[in-house]
C-alpha positions as a printed Julia matrix, in Angstrom:
554×3 Matrix{Float64}:
 -58.16   21.2   -17.35
 -54.47   21.98  -17.65
 -54.83   25.24  -15.72
 -56.22   23.36  -12.66
 -52.97   21.43  -12.15
 -50.75   24.46  -11.69
 -47.97   25.31   -9.26
 -50.35   25.75   -6.32
 -51.88   22.29   -6.88
 -48.51   20.51   -6.92
 -47.39   22.43   -3.85
 -50.45   21.9    -1.63
 -52.67   19.07   -2.96
 -50.23   16.17   -3.4
 -49.88   14.95    0.17
 -47.62   16.04    3.04
 -44.56   16.47    0.77
 -44.63   19.18   -1.95
 -44.07   17.74   -5.42
 -41.32   20.3    -6.11
 -38.97   18.61   -3.59
 -37.26   16.02   -5.81
 -35.1    14.32   -3.18
 -38.0    12.54   -1.42
 -39.91   11.68   -4.6
 -36.8    10.38   -6.39
 -36.33    7.84   -3.58
 -40.02    6.81   -3.74
 -40.17    6.41   -7.53
 -36.7     4.83   -7.6
 -38.02    1.99   -5.43
 -41.02    1.57   -7.77
 -38.73    1.51  -10.83
 -36.55   -1.17   -9.22
 -39.55   -3.46   -8.72
 -40.92   -2.86  -12.23
 -37.55   -3.71  -13.79
 -37.06   -6.71  -11.5
 -40.55   -8.2   -11.89
 -41.63   -7.31  -15.44
 -38.32   -6.65  -17.27
 -39.89   -4.26  -19.83
 -38.02   -2.66  -22.71
 -40.44    0.25  -23.14
 -42.71    1.9   -20.56
 -45.24    4.76  -20.78
 -46.07    6.69  -17.59
 -49.57    8.05  -18.28
 -49.94   11.01  -15.93
 -46.21   11.37  -15.3
 -46.43   14.76  -13.48
 -42.82   15.99  -13.18
 -41.32   12.84  -14.71
 -39.79   11.23  -11.62
 -40.73    7.66  -12.66
 -39.58    8.28  -16.27
 -36.21    9.48  -14.99
 -35.85    6.53  -12.59
 -36.64    3.96  -15.33
 -34.27    5.55  -17.84
 -31.49    5.56  -15.25
 -32.08    1.77  -15.03
 -31.83    1.2   -18.79
 -35.54    1.21  -19.7
 -36.8     3.23  -22.69
 -39.41    5.19  -20.73
 -41.72    8.02  -21.83
 -44.36   10.15  -20.1
 -47.4    12.33  -20.8
 -49.33   14.67  -18.53
 -52.18   17.16  -18.93
 -50.32   19.87  -16.92
 -48.1    22.33  -18.81
 -46.58   23.4   -15.5
 -45.61   19.82  -14.55
 -43.94   19.11  -17.91
 -41.99   22.38  -17.65
 -40.64   21.16  -14.28
 -39.32   17.85  -15.69
 -35.57   17.44  -15.32
 -33.82   18.96  -18.33
 -32.22   15.72  -19.6
 -35.57   13.84  -19.27
 -37.78   16.57  -20.79
 -37.35   15.32  -24.43
 -39.07   12.07  -23.38
 -42.08   13.76  -21.73
 -44.88   15.67  -23.45
 -48.12   17.48  -22.7
 -51.02   15.22  -23.59
 -54.4    13.88  -22.51
 -55.4    10.25  -21.96
 -58.49   11.01  -24.04
 -56.48   11.88  -27.17
 -53.92   10.06  -29.31
 -50.32   10.24  -28.1
 -48.33   13.37  -29.01
 -46.04   13.21  -32.01
 -42.59   11.81  -31.34
 -43.7     9.15  -28.83
 -43.82    5.42  -29.7
 -47.27    3.95  -30.43
 -46.79    0.65  -28.52
 -45.17   -0.24  -25.17
 -44.43   -3.29  -23.08
 -45.96   -1.75  -19.96
 -48.18    1.28  -19.28
 -48.21    2.75  -15.76
 -51.0     5.07  -14.62
 -51.1     5.86  -10.91
 -53.73    8.0    -9.17
 -54.94    9.6   -12.42
 -58.39    8.34  -13.48
 -60.19    9.5   -10.31
 -59.53   13.04  -11.65
 -61.8    12.34  -14.7
 -65.56   12.04  -15.0
 -66.96    8.53  -15.53
 -67.38    8.79  -19.34
 -63.9    10.3   -19.72
 -62.49    7.52  -17.51
 -63.94    4.82  -19.81
 -62.41    6.54  -22.85
 -59.04    6.84  -21.05
 -59.01    3.1   -20.18
 -59.86    2.23  -23.79
 -56.87    4.32  -24.99
 -54.53    2.83  -22.36
 -55.49   -0.73  -23.35
 -54.61    0.05  -26.98
 -51.02    0.97  -26.06
 -49.77   -2.18  -24.26
 -50.69   -5.7   -23.14
 -49.84   -4.92  -19.49
 -51.22   -1.97  -17.51
 -50.18   -1.22  -13.92
 -53.08    0.76  -12.49
 -54.02    2.41   -9.2
 -56.82    4.78   -8.25
 -57.68    5.98   -4.75
 -60.72    4.06   -3.43
 -61.51    6.26   -0.44
 -60.08    9.79   -0.85
 -63.24   11.86   -1.24
 -61.8    15.05    0.31
 -59.58   16.01   -2.63
 -61.51   18.6    -4.65
 -60.15   17.38   -8.0
 -61.29   13.78   -7.39
 -64.35   13.45   -9.64
 -64.82    9.67   -9.83
 -63.61    7.79   -6.72
 -64.45    4.08   -7.13
 -63.51    0.69   -5.68
 -61.26   -1.83   -7.45
 -64.15   -3.87   -8.9
 -65.42   -0.82  -10.8
 -62.12   -0.39  -12.59
 -61.72   -4.16  -13.09
 -65.02   -4.22  -15.01
 -63.93   -1.36  -17.28
 -60.64   -3.1   -18.05
 -62.48   -6.39  -18.64
 -64.67   -4.67  -21.24
 -61.42   -4.04  -23.17
 -60.11   -7.6   -22.74
 -57.81   -6.88  -19.75
 -58.09   -8.83  -16.5
 -56.54   -8.45  -13.07
 -53.49  -10.7   -12.64
 -54.19  -12.18   -9.21
 -50.71  -13.74   -9.16
 -48.97  -10.36   -9.29
 -49.84   -7.6    -6.81
 -47.91   -4.29   -7.3
 -48.36   -3.22   -3.68
 -44.96   -1.52   -3.85
 -46.87    1.42   -5.41
 -49.85    1.38   -3.05
 -51.93   -1.29   -1.37
 -54.81   -0.92   -3.87
 -52.66   -1.09   -7.04
 -53.4    -3.82   -9.62
 -51.8    -5.27  -12.74
 -54.15   -5.8   -15.7
 -53.07   -8.07  -18.57
 -54.64   -8.65  -21.98
 -56.04  -12.2   -22.26
 -58.1   -13.59  -25.15
 -59.19  -16.89  -23.55
 -62.07  -15.54  -21.48
 -63.35  -18.97  -20.38
 -59.94  -19.93  -19.05
 -59.7   -16.56  -17.34
 -63.1   -17.05  -15.69
 -61.99  -20.48  -14.5
 -58.81  -18.97  -13.02
 -60.88  -16.28  -11.33
 -63.23  -18.82   -9.78
 -60.36  -20.96   -8.57
 -58.57  -17.95   -7.05
 -61.81  -16.75   -5.49
 -62.39  -20.17   -3.96
 -58.87  -20.33   -2.58
 -59.0   -16.74   -1.39
 -62.4   -17.29    0.24
 -61.04  -20.14    2.3
 -57.92  -18.19    3.11
 -59.92  -15.1     4.0
 -62.18  -17.08    6.32
 -59.16  -18.33    8.21
 -57.58  -14.89    8.25
 -60.81  -13.22    9.36
 -61.25  -15.69   12.18
 -57.69  -15.1    13.37
 -57.85  -11.34   12.79
 -61.09  -11.07   14.75
 -59.35  -12.66   17.69
 -55.91  -11.05   17.27
 -55.83   -7.44   15.97
 -52.28   -6.12   15.86
 -51.1    -2.87   17.41
 -48.37   -0.59   16.04
 -46.8     1.99   18.34
 -44.97    5.26   17.65
 -42.72    6.57   20.46
 -41.2    10.05   20.52
 -38.88   11.99   22.82
 -37.42   15.47   23.1
 -33.87   16.53   23.89
 -32.23   14.45   26.64
 -35.46   12.47   27.17
 -36.12    8.76   26.92
 -39.05    6.94   25.33
 -42.06    6.45   27.62
 -45.66    5.27   27.43
 -46.8     8.85   28.08
 -45.34    9.89   24.72
 -46.76    7.09   22.58
 -49.3     6.91   19.77
 -51.1     3.56   19.27
 -52.41    2.36   15.93
 -54.79   -0.63   15.81
 -54.36   -2.44   12.52
 -56.33   -5.13   10.75
 -54.35   -8.31   10.23
 -56.48   -9.12    7.18
 -54.56   -6.54    5.14
 -51.71   -5.66    7.5
 -51.76   -2.02    6.43
 -50.37    0.7     8.71
 -51.29    4.29    7.81
 -50.36    6.8    10.49
 -50.54   10.59   10.05
 -49.72   12.51   13.23
 -48.82   15.99   14.43
 -46.08   16.05   17.05
 -44.35   18.62   19.22
 -40.83   19.36   18.11
 -39.15   15.99   18.77
 -35.57   14.82   18.33
 -35.99   11.03   18.61
 -38.54    8.58   17.12
 -39.1     4.82   17.37
 -41.68    2.77   15.46
 -42.85   -0.67   16.69
 -44.81   -2.25   13.79
 -46.41   -4.89   16.04
 -46.1    -6.54   19.42
 -45.26   -9.95   17.99
 -42.86  -11.47   15.49
 -43.65  -10.28   11.99
 -42.48   -9.41    8.5
 -42.56   -5.76    7.37
 -42.48   -4.61    3.75
 -42.99   -1.31    1.91
 -42.19    0.83    4.96
 -42.11    4.57    4.09
 -41.71    7.43    6.58
 -42.45   11.02    5.46
 -42.15   14.19    7.52
 -42.09   17.96    7.26
 -38.29   17.76    6.83
 -38.46   15.15    4.06
 -38.31   11.37    3.72
 -36.79    9.68    6.77
 -34.86    6.43    6.99
 -36.1     3.65    9.3
 -33.38    1.31   10.61
 -34.39   -2.03   12.2
 -32.91   -2.44   15.68
 -33.56   -6.17   16.1
 -34.62   -7.34   12.64
 -33.05   -8.82    9.52
 -33.31   -7.05    6.14
 -33.55   -9.34    3.14
 -34.88   -8.83   -0.42
 -36.99   -5.8     0.51
 -38.43   -7.43    3.64
 -37.57   -6.81    7.28
 -37.96   -9.97    9.37
 -38.46   -9.78   13.14
 -38.2   -13.1    14.96
 -38.45  -11.51   18.4
 -41.71  -10.51   20.07
 -40.81   -6.8    20.27
 -39.9    -5.56   16.76
 -38.48   -2.03   16.66
 -37.43    0.5    14.02
 -35.25    3.52   14.84
 -36.22    6.52   12.71
 -33.14    8.6    11.9
 -33.67   12.37   12.16
 -30.04   13.45   11.55
 -30.2    15.99   14.37
 -33.3    17.78   13.01
 -36.61   18.41   14.76
 -39.84   16.92   13.37
 -43.38   18.21   13.9
 -45.47   16.13   11.45
 -45.11   12.5    10.4
 -46.7    10.04    7.96
 -45.95    6.29    8.15
 -46.99    3.73    5.53
 -46.18    0.02    5.99
 -47.39   -3.52    5.34
 -47.09   -5.8     8.41
 -47.39   -9.61    8.09
 -47.66  -11.51   11.42
 -45.67  -14.75   11.36
 -48.42  -16.95   12.89
 -50.17  -17.2     9.52
 -49.16  -20.26    7.46
 -48.59  -18.35    4.23
 -46.31  -15.89    6.04
 -44.42  -18.76    7.66
 -43.94  -20.26    4.22
 -42.71  -16.86    3.0
 -40.28  -16.71    5.91
 -39.03  -20.21    5.14
 -38.56  -19.25    1.5
 -36.73  -16.08    2.51
 -34.41  -18.04    4.79
 -33.84  -20.6     2.04
 -32.91  -17.76   -0.31
 -30.69  -16.35    2.42
 -28.91  -19.7     2.83
 -28.44  -19.89   -0.94
 -27.02  -16.39   -0.93
 -24.7   -17.29    1.95
 -23.47  -20.38    0.09
 -22.91  -18.27   -3.0
 -21.08  -15.7    -0.87
 -18.87  -18.45    0.6
 -18.12  -19.73   -2.89
 -17.24  -16.23   -4.02
 -15.04  -15.77   -0.93
 -13.18  -19.02   -1.7
 -12.73  -17.95   -5.31
 -11.53  -14.56   -4.1
  -9.05  -16.22   -1.7
  -7.73  -18.44   -4.49
  -7.3   -15.49   -6.83
  -5.75  -13.46   -4.03
  -3.17  -16.23   -3.43
  -2.31  -16.37   -7.12
  -2.1   -12.61   -7.22
   0.2   -12.51   -4.21
   2.49  -15.14   -5.77
   2.66  -13.12   -8.96
   3.28   -9.95   -6.97
   6.03  -11.67   -4.95
   7.81  -12.77   -8.14
   7.45   -9.32   -9.63
   8.75   -7.76   -6.42
  11.85  -10.04   -6.49
  12.64   -8.93  -10.04
  12.06   -5.31   -9.12
  14.27   -5.66   -6.02
  17.15   -7.01   -8.15
  16.71   -4.17  -10.64
  16.55   -1.64   -7.84
  19.71   -3.04   -6.24
  21.59   -2.81   -9.54
  20.36    0.74  -10.06
  21.34    1.6    -6.49
  24.93    0.38   -7.08
  25.13    2.45  -10.26
  23.77    5.49   -8.46
  26.27    5.03   -5.61
  29.2     4.83   -8.09
  27.97    7.95   -9.88
  27.42    9.67   -6.55
  30.96    8.86   -5.41
  32.42   10.25   -8.64
  30.31   13.36   -8.37
  31.36   13.76   -4.73
  35.08   13.57   -5.68
  34.54   16.13   -8.43
  32.67   18.31   -6.01
  35.49   18.08   -3.44
  38.03   19.05   -6.12
  35.89   22.0    -7.19
  35.43   22.9    -3.54
  39.19   22.94   -2.89
  39.78   25.04   -6.02
  37.08   27.44   -4.93
  38.57   27.64   -1.43
  42.0    28.56   -2.8
  40.41   31.05   -5.13
  38.53   32.6    -2.19
  41.77   32.87   -0.16
  43.51   34.59   -3.07
  40.58   36.93   -3.55
  40.68   37.81    0.14
  44.36   38.7    -0.16
  43.7    40.78   -3.27
  40.83   42.46   -1.49
  42.99   43.45    1.48
  45.71   44.77   -0.84
  43.22   46.84   -2.79
  41.71   48.15    0.44
  45.19   49.23    1.62
  45.88   50.95   -1.7
  42.51   52.62   -1.59
  43.13   53.82    1.96
  46.52   55.25    0.84
  44.86   57.03   -2.06
  42.1    58.35    0.18
  44.65   59.76    2.66
  46.56   61.76   -0.01
  43.35   62.7    -1.76
  41.91   64.24    1.42
  45.18   66.13    2.06
  45.0    67.61   -1.45
  41.35   68.52   -0.9
  42.24   70.38    2.33
  45.11   72.2     0.61
  42.86   73.14   -2.3
  40.23   74.57    0.06
  42.93   76.63    1.82
  44.14   78.05   -1.51
  40.56   78.84   -2.51
  40.13   80.71    0.77
  43.35   82.7     0.17
  42.29   83.43   -3.41
  38.95   84.67   -2.12
  40.73   86.9     0.39
  43.02   88.27   -2.35
  40.07   88.94   -4.64
  38.28   90.72   -1.82
  41.39   92.84   -1.07
  41.84   93.61   -4.76
  38.17   94.61   -4.97
  38.55   96.92   -2.0
  41.72   98.51   -3.44
  40.16   98.84   -6.92
  37.17  100.62   -5.5
  39.24  102.93   -3.23
  39.31  106.67   -4.13
  43.11  106.95   -3.97
  43.48  103.99   -6.27
  41.18  105.6    -8.8
  42.92  109.03   -8.83
  46.37  107.42   -9.19
  45.32  105.45  -12.19
  47.11  107.71  -14.68
  50.37  107.47  -12.74
  50.16  103.67  -12.62
  49.61  103.58  -16.35
  52.73  105.72  -16.86
  54.77  103.5   -14.5
  53.56  100.37  -16.34
  54.56  101.87  -19.65
  58.02  102.67  -18.24
  58.35   99.11  -16.72
  57.21   97.24  -19.81
  60.54   97.53  -21.76
  62.49   96.35  -18.72
  60.14   93.38  -18.01
  60.62   91.98  -21.47
  64.35   91.47  -20.83
  65.81   88.83  -18.51
  67.78   91.24  -16.43
  64.87   93.61  -16.18
  62.72   90.79  -14.73
  65.48   89.86  -12.27
  65.85   93.47  -11.24
  62.1    93.82  -10.66
  62.02   90.59   -8.68
  64.94   91.77   -6.55
  63.3    95.1    -5.85
  60.1    93.33   -4.74
  62.06   91.06   -2.45
  63.93   94.04   -0.94
  60.62   95.72   -0.31
  59.07   92.63    1.24
  61.99   90.87    2.99
  64.74   93.43    3.41
  68.35   93.37    2.2
  69.64   90.48    4.36
  66.96   88.01    3.47
  67.03   89.07   -0.16
  70.75   88.36   -0.34
  70.23   84.92    1.28
  67.57   84.04   -1.3
  69.85   85.11   -4.16
  72.62   82.87   -2.81
  70.29   79.88   -2.35
  68.85   80.34   -5.81
  72.28   80.34   -7.45
  73.28   77.18   -5.55
  70.04   75.37   -6.48
  70.43   76.38  -10.1
  73.92   74.97  -10.26
  72.77   71.65   -8.67
  69.73   71.37  -10.94
  71.84   72.07  -14.03
  74.1    69.13  -13.1
  71.15   66.88  -12.31
  69.34   67.79  -15.52
  72.36   66.9   -17.6
  72.62   63.47  -15.88
  70.07   60.88  -17.09
  67.91   59.25  -14.35
  67.83   55.79  -15.96
  70.14   53.93  -18.29
  68.91   52.73  -21.65
  68.59   49.14  -20.34
  66.46   50.32  -17.37
  64.24   52.43  -19.63
  63.75   49.46  -22.0
  62.92   47.14  -19.08
  60.33   49.57  -17.67
  58.6    49.8   -21.02
  57.85   46.03  -20.85
  56.85   45.9   -17.17
  53.13   45.21  -16.47
  51.23   45.44  -13.22
  50.49   42.15  -11.44
  46.76   42.97  -11.51
  44.57   44.9   -13.86
  44.4    48.55  -12.86
  40.76   49.5   -12.36
  41.33   53.22  -11.75
  44.13   55.69  -10.83
  44.13   58.97   -8.94
  46.55   61.78   -9.81
  46.91   64.08   -6.8
  48.92   67.33   -7.12
  51.02   67.89   -4.02
  51.9    71.45   -3.06
  54.93   72.44   -0.96
  55.8    68.81   -0.09
């Protein structure tokens, strides 16, 4: 049977919402878990037929030790990872899988037994009754279209099977928060007392039902669904009417719509109480907000004659819709008593809220007094710290001004030194460039001389007179080695170049210069005291570099 409940089944055969979409189902099972915890307060719960474990997860998130079993391998594989250790593959016809507790406070099995044949269903109920003293049970009484539904029966059929195992329907507790046909079966050993309770409840319910049937036959209620497109208002032309039976107050609407952007649901055309309202669509679970009602303890109370819900679409378009609700008209005495009880609870809650507000105001006053005292102490400490900071800041400012003045004087001195160095550098650059020009001129002359020498050396006359020049050099060499020989040669060259007159003038100037230089050379330039003083003189600044420039003919 496990292969029947595969991915395709959970995607197509579980109603209008695929089972793989957790957001909508988590909201649905979360509401069921809230009611189970609130009404029954169990410590341990077994979800028999847990599918993908949504109810197990919801109960564990609320502090209940919950477990689950299901026949489908696929469903158990899809259980949330942190909940999977508490869910197992198992059949209601077999003992529980290893690792699961053997007894529970409550067993929940919803829409499961109609999938079993009659004999298997009896065996499953026998096993369920052995696990707990309370069983919350539901099985579809009228869904014959589902192909996996093998044993669709009414509530009395299942009540008889539970009674055979000592479990009886608790008429004082109706778990309609799961579905309208859900029941709570409890284990009771006093059968005679149970039969007496049944007869009493039947008698009371018969009288109540007669009154309700008489009123319902005269006053059927009508629920209306209005829709509108973009920039359209609600109108009677775009309305779906649902005629309900006031004996059960159930509203079950499943409609196909054009792409709409606004929806409104009117549960009745009279004052009423609405509970267990759920709205499903092709875009997920939708939220219904009462426009003129009061929400209290899971009920929505409408005192006006035109109750309205606004269905929030969040800007999305809807094409299919399913609405489930339980509507209780206020003209019935039991509903009026419920309303009175709800308002009494509301008044109690308001009084409790007022008491809490007064307590909060008192604590707020005490807190403010304490805060004011603490602020005064902190203000004094802050003022003292501020004075200390101002004194330190003033001292730091004076030090900063002193450093600033020192830095300013230093900058002025550095500017002066910079200008002096720039002047010296400019002086050096001027003489350096003059020397460079003079050097280039000498190089040019040297090049010219070398070129002339090369031309002479390569000339034919120069080559054939080589022997004569060697003889002349050999004759000149003894004379050149003597002082007078050198003077004689120099004089002959000058006569050749300058003539007799200019040669004589040069001889006279040379003798005069020699005499002056001989006198100057014999006279010291500095005295001993001046020489000693210069040896101890240092420059005013460190010398970074020096340039020695040879000056020619200056």
